Coordinates of C-alpha atoms (C1' of nucleotides) in Angstrom, one line a residue:
Chain M
M1 CA 176.7 -27.5 -13.9
G2 CA 180.5 -28.2 -13.8
M3 CA 182.8 -28.0 -16.9
G4 CA 184.9 -31.0 -16.0
R5 CA 188.5 -31.7 -15.7
P6 CA 190.3 -29.8 -17.9
R7 CA 192.3 -32.0 -20.8
E8 CA 196.0 -32.4 -19.4
F9 CA 197.5 -32.5 -23.1
D10 CA 197.7 -30.7 -26.2
A11 CA 195.7 -31.9 -29.3
E12 CA 197.7 -30.1 -31.9
L13 CA 201.2 -31.1 -30.7
A14 CA 199.6 -35.0 -30.0
L15 CA 198.1 -34.7 -33.6
D16 CA 201.5 -34.1 -35.0
Q17 CA 202.9 -36.8 -33.5
A18 CA 199.8 -39.2 -34.6
M19 CA 200.7 -38.1 -37.6
E20 CA 204.1 -38.9 -38.1
V21 CA 203.2 -42.6 -37.0
F22 CA 200.5 -42.4 -39.7
W23 CA 203.1 -40.9 -42.3
R24 CA 205.4 -43.9 -41.3
H25 CA 203.2 -46.9 -41.1
G26 CA 200.3 -46.2 -42.6
Y27 CA 196.7 -46.2 -41.3
E28 CA 197.0 -49.9 -40.8
G29 CA 200.6 -50.2 -39.8
A30 CA 200.3 -47.8 -37.0
T31 CA 198.8 -49.3 -34.0
I32 CA 197.3 -47.6 -30.8
A33 CA 200.2 -48.7 -28.8
Q34 CA 202.5 -46.6 -30.9
L35 CA 199.9 -43.6 -31.6
T36 CA 199.6 -43.3 -27.8
E37 CA 203.2 -43.6 -27.3
A38 CA 204.0 -41.2 -29.6
M39 CA 201.3 -38.6 -28.1
G40 CA 202.2 -39.2 -25.2
I41 CA 198.5 -40.1 -23.7
N42 CA 196.4 -43.0 -22.8
P43 CA 194.5 -45.2 -25.0
P44 CA 191.1 -43.5 -23.2
S45 CA 192.4 -39.7 -23.7
L46 CA 192.9 -40.4 -27.6
Y47 CA 189.1 -42.0 -28.0
A48 CA 187.8 -39.4 -26.0
C49 CA 189.4 -36.7 -27.9
F50 CA 189.1 -38.2 -31.6
G51 CA 186.7 -41.2 -30.8
N52 CA 188.5 -44.0 -32.8
K53 CA 191.3 -44.8 -35.3
E54 CA 189.9 -43.7 -38.2
G55 CA 189.0 -40.3 -36.5
L56 CA 192.3 -39.9 -35.4
L57 CA 193.3 -40.1 -38.8
K58 CA 191.1 -37.9 -40.4
A59 CA 191.9 -35.0 -37.7
A60 CA 195.7 -35.6 -38.4
L61 CA 194.6 -35.7 -42.4
D62 CA 193.3 -32.0 -41.6
R63 CA 195.8 -30.6 -39.6
Y64 CA 198.2 -32.1 -43.1
T65 CA 196.1 -30.3 -45.3
K66 CA 195.7 -27.4 -43.5
L67 CA 199.6 -26.9 -43.5
R68 CA 199.7 -28.1 -47.1
N69 CA 197.1 -25.7 -48.3
V70 CA 199.1 -22.9 -47.4
W71 CA 201.8 -23.9 -49.1
M72 CA 200.0 -24.6 -52.1
D73 CA 198.7 -21.0 -51.9
G74 CA 202.2 -20.1 -52.4
V75 CA 202.8 -22.7 -55.3
V76 CA 200.0 -21.3 -57.5
A77 CA 200.8 -18.1 -57.1
A78 CA 203.5 -18.4 -59.3
P79 CA 203.3 -16.3 -62.2
T80 CA 203.2 -18.8 -65.2
A81 CA 201.6 -22.4 -65.0
R82 CA 205.2 -23.6 -66.1
D83 CA 206.5 -22.3 -62.8
V84 CA 203.4 -23.0 -60.9
A85 CA 204.3 -26.8 -61.8
E86 CA 208.1 -26.2 -61.2
R87 CA 207.6 -24.5 -58.1
M88 CA 205.4 -27.3 -56.8
L89 CA 207.5 -30.5 -58.3
M90 CA 210.6 -29.2 -56.6
G91 CA 209.2 -28.0 -53.4
I92 CA 207.9 -31.5 -53.1
A93 CA 211.3 -32.8 -54.2
E94 CA 212.5 -31.5 -51.1
K95 CA 209.2 -31.6 -48.8
Q96 CA 208.9 -35.3 -49.3
T97 CA 212.8 -36.3 -48.7
D98 CA 212.8 -33.5 -45.9
P99 CA 214.4 -35.7 -42.9
A100 CA 212.6 -33.8 -40.5
N101 CA 209.4 -35.6 -41.6
P102 CA 208.8 -39.6 -42.7
P103 CA 209.8 -39.8 -46.5
G104 CA 207.0 -39.2 -49.2
C105 CA 203.8 -37.6 -48.5
L106 CA 200.9 -38.4 -46.0
L107 CA 198.2 -38.3 -48.7
V108 CA 199.6 -41.7 -49.8
Q109 CA 201.7 -43.3 -47.2
G110 CA 198.6 -43.3 -45.4
G111 CA 197.6 -46.1 -47.0
V112 CA 196.1 -46.7 -51.1
A113 CA 195.1 -50.4 -50.0
C114 CA 192.8 -51.1 -47.1
G115 CA 191.6 -54.5 -45.1
T116 CA 188.1 -55.5 -44.7
G117 CA 186.7 -52.3 -42.2
S118 CA 189.0 -49.7 -43.7
E119 CA 187.9 -49.4 -47.4
N120 CA 187.2 -45.7 -47.0
V121 CA 190.1 -44.8 -45.5
P122 CA 192.0 -44.7 -49.3
F123 CA 189.2 -42.9 -50.4
E124 CA 189.4 -40.5 -47.6
L125 CA 193.2 -39.7 -48.9
A126 CA 192.2 -39.5 -52.5
A127 CA 189.6 -36.9 -51.3
R128 CA 192.2 -34.7 -50.3
R129 CA 194.6 -35.0 -52.8
A130 CA 191.6 -34.4 -55.3
Q131 CA 191.6 -31.2 -53.7
N132 CA 195.1 -30.0 -54.7
E133 CA 194.2 -31.1 -57.6
D134 CA 191.4 -28.8 -58.1
Q135 CA 193.3 -26.0 -56.8
L136 CA 195.8 -27.0 -59.8
R137 CA 192.9 -27.2 -62.1
D138 CA 191.7 -23.7 -61.4
R139 CA 195.1 -22.2 -61.8
F140 CA 195.5 -23.8 -65.4
V141 CA 192.1 -22.8 -66.3
R142 CA 193.1 -19.4 -65.1
A143 CA 196.5 -19.8 -67.2
K144 CA 194.7 -20.7 -69.8
A145 CA 192.5 -17.9 -70.3
E146 CA 195.3 -15.8 -69.4
G147 CA 197.1 -16.9 -72.7
D148 CA 199.6 -18.5 -71.1
L149 CA 198.6 -21.8 -71.6
K150 CA 197.7 -22.6 -75.5
P151 CA 194.3 -22.9 -76.4
T152 CA 194.1 -26.3 -77.2
S153 CA 195.6 -27.1 -73.9
D154 CA 193.4 -29.4 -71.2
P155 CA 193.7 -27.2 -67.6
A156 CA 192.2 -30.2 -66.2
A157 CA 194.2 -33.0 -67.8
L158 CA 197.6 -30.8 -66.5
A159 CA 196.1 -30.4 -63.1
R160 CA 195.9 -34.3 -63.5
Y161 CA 199.2 -34.8 -64.6
V162 CA 200.6 -32.8 -61.9
S163 CA 198.9 -34.5 -59.3
A164 CA 199.8 -37.7 -60.9
V165 CA 203.6 -37.1 -61.1
S166 CA 203.9 -35.8 -57.3
V167 CA 202.0 -38.8 -55.8
G168 CA 204.4 -41.3 -58.1
M169 CA 207.7 -38.9 -56.4
G170 CA 205.9 -39.4 -53.2
V171 CA 206.5 -43.0 -53.3
M172 CA 209.8 -43.1 -55.0
A173 CA 210.9 -40.7 -51.8
S174 CA 208.9 -43.3 -49.3
S175 CA 211.2 -45.9 -50.9
G176 CA 214.6 -44.4 -50.8
S177 CA 215.0 -41.9 -53.4
D178 CA 216.8 -38.8 -52.3
C179 CA 216.0 -35.3 -53.6
E180 CA 218.4 -35.2 -56.1
A181 CA 216.6 -38.1 -57.8
L182 CA 213.2 -36.4 -57.4
R183 CA 214.5 -32.9 -58.6
Q184 CA 215.5 -34.8 -62.0
V185 CA 211.9 -36.5 -62.3
A186 CA 210.2 -32.8 -61.8
T187 CA 212.7 -31.4 -64.5
V188 CA 211.5 -33.6 -66.9
A189 CA 208.2 -33.6 -65.7
V190 CA 207.8 -29.5 -65.9
Q191 CA 208.9 -29.9 -69.7
A192 CA 205.7 -31.5 -70.3
V193 CA 203.5 -28.2 -69.4
E194 CA 206.2 -26.1 -71.0
A195 CA 205.0 -28.1 -74.2
Q196 CA 201.5 -26.5 -73.2
S197 CA 202.3 -23.3 -72.7
E198 CA 202.5 -20.1 -75.3
R199 CA 206.2 -19.2 -76.5
R200 CA 207.5 -16.1 -75.3
Chain X
M1 CA 212.1 -93.6 -49.9
G2 CA 208.5 -92.7 -50.9
M3 CA 208.2 -88.8 -52.1
G4 CA 205.1 -88.2 -50.1
R5 CA 201.5 -87.3 -50.8
P6 CA 200.9 -85.1 -54.0
R7 CA 199.8 -81.6 -53.5
E8 CA 196.0 -81.5 -54.7
F9 CA 195.7 -77.6 -55.8
D10 CA 197.4 -75.9 -58.8
A11 CA 200.0 -73.5 -57.1
E12 CA 200.1 -71.1 -59.5
L13 CA 196.5 -70.8 -60.2
A14 CA 196.4 -70.5 -56.1
L15 CA 199.2 -67.5 -56.9
D16 CA 197.3 -65.8 -59.1
Q17 CA 194.0 -65.6 -56.3
A18 CA 196.2 -64.9 -53.5
M19 CA 197.7 -62.4 -56.1
E20 CA 194.5 -60.5 -56.8
V21 CA 194.1 -60.4 -53.0
F22 CA 196.9 -58.6 -52.4
W23 CA 196.2 -56.5 -55.1
R24 CA 193.2 -55.3 -53.4
H25 CA 193.8 -55.3 -49.9
G26 CA 197.5 -54.6 -49.7
Y27 CA 200.0 -56.9 -47.7
E28 CA 198.8 -56.0 -44.2
G29 CA 195.0 -55.6 -45.2
A30 CA 195.0 -58.9 -46.7
T31 CA 194.2 -61.9 -44.0
I32 CA 195.6 -65.5 -44.3
A33 CA 191.8 -66.3 -43.7
Q34 CA 191.0 -64.2 -46.9
L35 CA 193.9 -65.5 -49.0
T36 CA 193.3 -69.2 -48.2
E37 CA 189.7 -69.0 -49.0
A38 CA 190.6 -67.4 -52.6
M39 CA 193.2 -69.6 -53.0
G40 CA 190.6 -72.8 -52.2
I41 CA 193.0 -74.6 -49.2
N42 CA 193.5 -74.3 -45.9
P43 CA 196.4 -72.5 -43.9
P44 CA 198.5 -75.9 -43.6
S45 CA 198.6 -76.1 -47.4
L46 CA 199.6 -72.5 -47.7
Y47 CA 202.4 -72.7 -45.2
A48 CA 204.0 -75.9 -46.4
C49 CA 204.1 -74.5 -50.1
F50 CA 204.9 -70.6 -49.3
G51 CA 206.6 -70.7 -45.7
N52 CA 204.8 -67.5 -44.8
K53 CA 202.7 -64.8 -45.7
E54 CA 205.4 -62.9 -46.6
G55 CA 206.8 -66.0 -48.4
L56 CA 203.2 -65.8 -50.4
L57 CA 203.6 -62.1 -51.0
K58 CA 207.0 -62.8 -52.8
A59 CA 205.9 -65.9 -54.8
A60 CA 202.9 -63.8 -56.2
L61 CA 205.1 -60.6 -56.7
D62 CA 207.3 -62.9 -58.8
R63 CA 204.5 -64.2 -61.1
Y64 CA 203.4 -60.9 -61.5
T65 CA 206.6 -59.8 -62.4
K66 CA 206.9 -62.6 -64.6
L67 CA 203.8 -61.4 -66.9
R68 CA 204.6 -57.9 -66.6
N69 CA 208.2 -58.3 -68.0
V70 CA 207.0 -60.1 -70.9
W71 CA 204.6 -57.0 -71.6
M72 CA 207.8 -54.6 -70.8
D73 CA 209.6 -56.3 -73.6
G74 CA 207.0 -55.3 -76.3
V75 CA 206.7 -51.9 -75.0
V76 CA 210.4 -51.1 -75.0
A77 CA 210.7 -52.8 -78.5
A78 CA 209.2 -49.7 -79.8
P79 CA 211.2 -48.1 -82.4
T80 CA 211.7 -44.4 -80.4
A81 CA 212.0 -43.2 -77.0
R82 CA 208.4 -41.4 -77.2
D83 CA 207.0 -44.3 -78.6
V84 CA 208.2 -46.4 -75.7
A85 CA 207.1 -43.9 -73.1
E86 CA 203.2 -44.1 -75.0
R87 CA 203.2 -47.0 -75.5
M88 CA 204.1 -47.2 -71.6
L89 CA 202.0 -45.4 -70.2
M90 CA 198.8 -46.1 -72.4
G91 CA 199.3 -49.3 -71.7
I92 CA 199.1 -48.8 -68.3
A93 CA 196.1 -46.8 -68.5
E94 CA 194.3 -49.5 -69.9
K95 CA 195.8 -52.3 -67.6
Q96 CA 195.2 -50.4 -64.6
T97 CA 191.8 -50.0 -65.4
D98 CA 191.1 -53.6 -66.4
P99 CA 187.7 -54.7 -64.7
A100 CA 189.6 -57.8 -64.9
N101 CA 191.9 -57.2 -62.3
P102 CA 191.6 -55.1 -59.2
P103 CA 192.2 -51.3 -60.0
G104 CA 195.9 -49.8 -59.9
C105 CA 199.3 -51.8 -59.9
L106 CA 200.3 -55.1 -57.1
L107 CA 203.6 -52.9 -56.9
V108 CA 202.3 -50.2 -55.4
Q109 CA 198.9 -51.3 -53.9
G110 CA 200.9 -54.4 -52.3
G111 CA 201.9 -51.6 -50.0
V112 CA 204.0 -48.3 -49.8
A113 CA 204.1 -48.4 -45.6
C114 CA 203.8 -51.0 -43.6
G115 CA 203.9 -51.5 -39.9
T116 CA 206.7 -53.0 -37.3
G117 CA 207.5 -56.5 -38.6
S118 CA 206.8 -55.6 -42.3
E119 CA 209.3 -53.0 -42.9
N120 CA 210.8 -55.1 -45.5
V121 CA 208.0 -55.6 -47.8
P122 CA 207.7 -51.9 -49.5
F123 CA 211.3 -52.3 -50.0
E124 CA 210.6 -55.5 -51.9
L125 CA 207.6 -53.9 -53.7
A126 CA 210.6 -51.0 -54.5
A127 CA 213.1 -53.5 -56.0
R128 CA 210.5 -54.6 -58.0
R129 CA 209.7 -51.5 -59.6
A130 CA 213.3 -50.4 -60.0
Q131 CA 213.6 -53.3 -62.3
N132 CA 211.1 -51.8 -64.8
E133 CA 213.0 -48.1 -64.1
D134 CA 216.3 -50.2 -65.3
Q135 CA 214.7 -51.5 -68.2
L136 CA 213.7 -48.4 -69.2
R137 CA 216.8 -46.4 -68.8
D138 CA 218.4 -49.3 -70.9
R139 CA 215.7 -48.1 -73.6
F140 CA 216.7 -44.4 -73.0
V141 CA 220.3 -45.1 -73.4
R142 CA 220.2 -47.1 -76.7
A143 CA 218.0 -44.0 -77.8
K144 CA 220.1 -41.4 -77.0
A145 CA 223.3 -43.5 -78.6
E146 CA 220.8 -43.7 -81.4
G147 CA 220.7 -40.1 -81.9
D148 CA 216.7 -40.8 -80.8
L149 CA 217.0 -38.3 -77.7
K150 CA 219.0 -35.2 -77.4
P151 CA 222.7 -35.3 -76.4
T152 CA 222.0 -33.1 -73.4
S153 CA 219.1 -35.8 -72.3
D154 CA 219.3 -37.8 -69.3
P155 CA 218.3 -41.1 -70.1
A156 CA 218.5 -42.4 -65.8
A157 CA 216.3 -39.4 -65.3
L158 CA 213.8 -40.2 -67.9
A159 CA 213.3 -43.8 -66.9
R160 CA 212.3 -42.5 -63.4
Y161 CA 210.3 -40.3 -64.9
V162 CA 208.2 -42.6 -66.8
S163 CA 208.3 -44.7 -63.8
A164 CA 207.2 -42.1 -61.6
V165 CA 204.2 -41.1 -63.5
S166 CA 203.0 -44.8 -63.7
V167 CA 202.9 -45.2 -60.1
G168 CA 201.6 -42.0 -60.2
M169 CA 198.7 -43.1 -62.3
G170 CA 198.4 -46.7 -60.7
V171 CA 197.3 -44.7 -57.3
M172 CA 195.0 -42.8 -59.4
A173 CA 193.2 -46.0 -60.5
S174 CA 192.6 -47.7 -57.4
S175 CA 191.1 -44.4 -56.3
G176 CA 188.7 -44.4 -59.0
S177 CA 190.0 -42.6 -62.0
D178 CA 189.2 -43.9 -65.0
C179 CA 190.7 -45.6 -68.0
E180 CA 189.9 -42.2 -69.9
A181 CA 191.5 -39.9 -67.1
L182 CA 194.6 -41.6 -67.0
R183 CA 195.1 -41.4 -70.8
Q184 CA 194.8 -38.1 -70.5
V185 CA 198.0 -38.1 -67.8
A186 CA 199.7 -40.2 -70.3
T187 CA 198.9 -37.7 -73.2
V188 CA 200.5 -35.0 -71.2
A189 CA 203.8 -37.1 -69.8
V190 CA 204.9 -37.9 -73.1
Q191 CA 205.4 -34.9 -74.0
A192 CA 207.5 -34.3 -71.7
V193 CA 209.9 -37.2 -73.4
E194 CA 209.2 -35.6 -76.7
A195 CA 210.6 -32.8 -75.6
Q196 CA 214.0 -34.7 -75.2
S197 CA 213.9 -36.2 -78.4
E198 CA 215.4 -34.7 -81.5
R199 CA 212.6 -33.4 -84.2
R200 CA 212.7 -35.4 -87.4
Chain F
dC1 C1' 202.0 -104.9 -49.5
dC2 C1' 204.8 -102.3 -46.5
dA3 C1' 207.5 -98.1 -44.9
dG4 C1' 208.8 -93.4 -45.7
dA5 C1' 207.7 -89.0 -47.3
dT6 C1' 204.7 -85.0 -47.9
dA7 C1' 199.8 -83.2 -48.1
dT8 C1' 195.8 -82.2 -46.2
dG9 C1' 191.4 -80.6 -42.8
dT10 C1' 190.2 -80.1 -38.4
dA11 C1' 190.7 -77.2 -34.4
dG12 C1' 193.1 -75.2 -32.2
dT13 C1' 197.6 -71.9 -30.2
dG14 C1' 199.8 -67.4 -28.0
dT15 C1' 199.7 -62.9 -29.2
dT16 C1' 198.3 -58.6 -31.0
dC17 C1' 194.5 -55.9 -31.8
dG18 C1' 190.7 -51.9 -31.4
dC19 C1' 188.5 -50.2 -28.3
dT20 C1' 186.5 -49.6 -23.1
dA21 C1' 184.6 -50.9 -17.9
dC22 C1' 185.9 -48.5 -13.7
dA23 C1' 187.7 -46.1 -10.2
dG24 C1' 190.3 -41.9 -8.8
dA25 C1' 191.7 -37.3 -9.9
dT26 C1' 190.5 -32.8 -11.3
dG27 C1' 188.2 -29.2 -12.6
dT28 C1' 183.6 -25.5 -12.4
dG29 C1' 178.7 -23.5 -10.8
dG30 C1' 176.3 -22.6 -6.7
Chain K
dC1 C1' 182.2 -27.5 0.8
dC2 C1' 179.3 -30.0 -2.4
dA3 C1' 177.3 -31.7 -6.6
dC4 C1' 178.1 -32.4 -11.3
dA5 C1' 181.0 -33.4 -15.5
dT6 C1' 185.1 -34.3 -17.6
dC7 C1' 189.8 -36.3 -17.8
dT8 C1' 193.3 -39.6 -16.3
dG9 C1' 195.7 -44.1 -15.6
dT10 C1' 194.9 -49.0 -15.0
dA11 C1' 193.8 -53.1 -16.4
dG12 C1' 191.8 -56.0 -19.1
dC13 C1' 187.5 -57.0 -22.7
dG14 C1' 186.2 -60.0 -26.9
dA15 C1' 187.8 -60.4 -31.3
dA16 C1' 190.8 -61.3 -34.9
dC17 C1' 195.5 -61.9 -36.2
dA18 C1' 199.4 -65.1 -38.3
dC19 C1' 200.6 -69.7 -37.8
dT20 C1' 200.9 -75.1 -36.2
dA21 C1' 200.1 -79.6 -33.9
dC22 C1' 198.0 -83.5 -34.9
dA23 C1' 195.4 -87.1 -36.7
dT24 C1' 194.9 -88.9 -41.0
dA25 C1' 194.6 -89.2 -45.8
dT26 C1' 197.5 -90.1 -50.2
dC27 C1' 201.7 -91.2 -53.0
dT28 C1' 206.5 -93.6 -54.0
dG29 C1' 210.4 -97.0 -53.4
dG30 C1' 211.4 -101.7 -52.3

DNA sequence: CCAGATATGTAGTGTTCGCTACAGATGTGG
DNA sequence: CCACATCTGTAGCGAACACTACATATCTGG
């Protein structure tokens, strides 16, 4: 039995284009017509490869978080909890205003509220954000064990906090805030982590 | 000349229902059918009264911000910048998880990204959020003048920061975080404002 | 009671949505 | 070269979308 005609487009390259459309217009705001045009393919190719619109989103999210996790590994490699927060938030200030991408964060712009039939999309995004929060929490647990964070500090709360700030920065970026404004937010935000750190 | 048949529904009451639909499903996720059903009216009444879907959203936003501003007046009445931040973020933790309303904040859930033809909706929401930020900034400017905040502090940056945190909390609330989790975020966040305050 | 004005309910309008049937093209295994 | 399998482009499916024409109902001013 034959293996059939090979696909003529690069799935990962097409995903990058789809990712950008979802990023800019959100899940519901992105149309199949816009997606197929950006991906350079026709609807049947899209559906054969990704199942449906939601499947395409999940594939794009997988790709997004994969790239993001590589970056996060570098973030949590910072020597102290304070430096982790600073590296993360300062990096986010730059990444979310990078003109190479749509402003903000796909995990937020993708859709915080959706209509009937797409209710699980916001949860899908939330689950990906939770991964980053877990990574931060683990890092802060270590920082507490190392005596970097105070014994009274709450690593989970700190991780939630840093995650919340980055989400807020993402929304600000998508509505026009420039890198400098976001860096100011990051600078202030880091001081809360500093307050939970042992003096040195 | 006669004044015509009077409308049979309460516009403000209907707006409250529309507000809830936009809040829960976002601008694009909310359909006219859902809106009219929740408002208890038929499409022609909606269009005669609010122009179109976007006009209805703006009217709902006006009502939302009006109620919110009353609350904000109480927030900025707190004696210190630190207390302003605490009162605001703790209040937001409760309000955004109040089961009487959809979770999160309409000014975020309404839509951070929209499709072609609704591009100005996110900006409309951002403009309303900016009002709150301005109110906070003015309050922090005063706090600095009063010697409550350090001379080196940046009131505008602080306001942006508090605003960013509240937006982030809103997204977390909409994706299932409970009040306690948000309060933890608020508790940490306040410490950054504290770090900018004069010791007393 | 009448004329003008506005609101309401019914029943649609045209458009766009996500998605797919189908025929032709292009590959593999025998 | 032939079955078979998979991809591709054209063309269009039914459904849902925002919105509205129209007849009717209910008001005010004279």
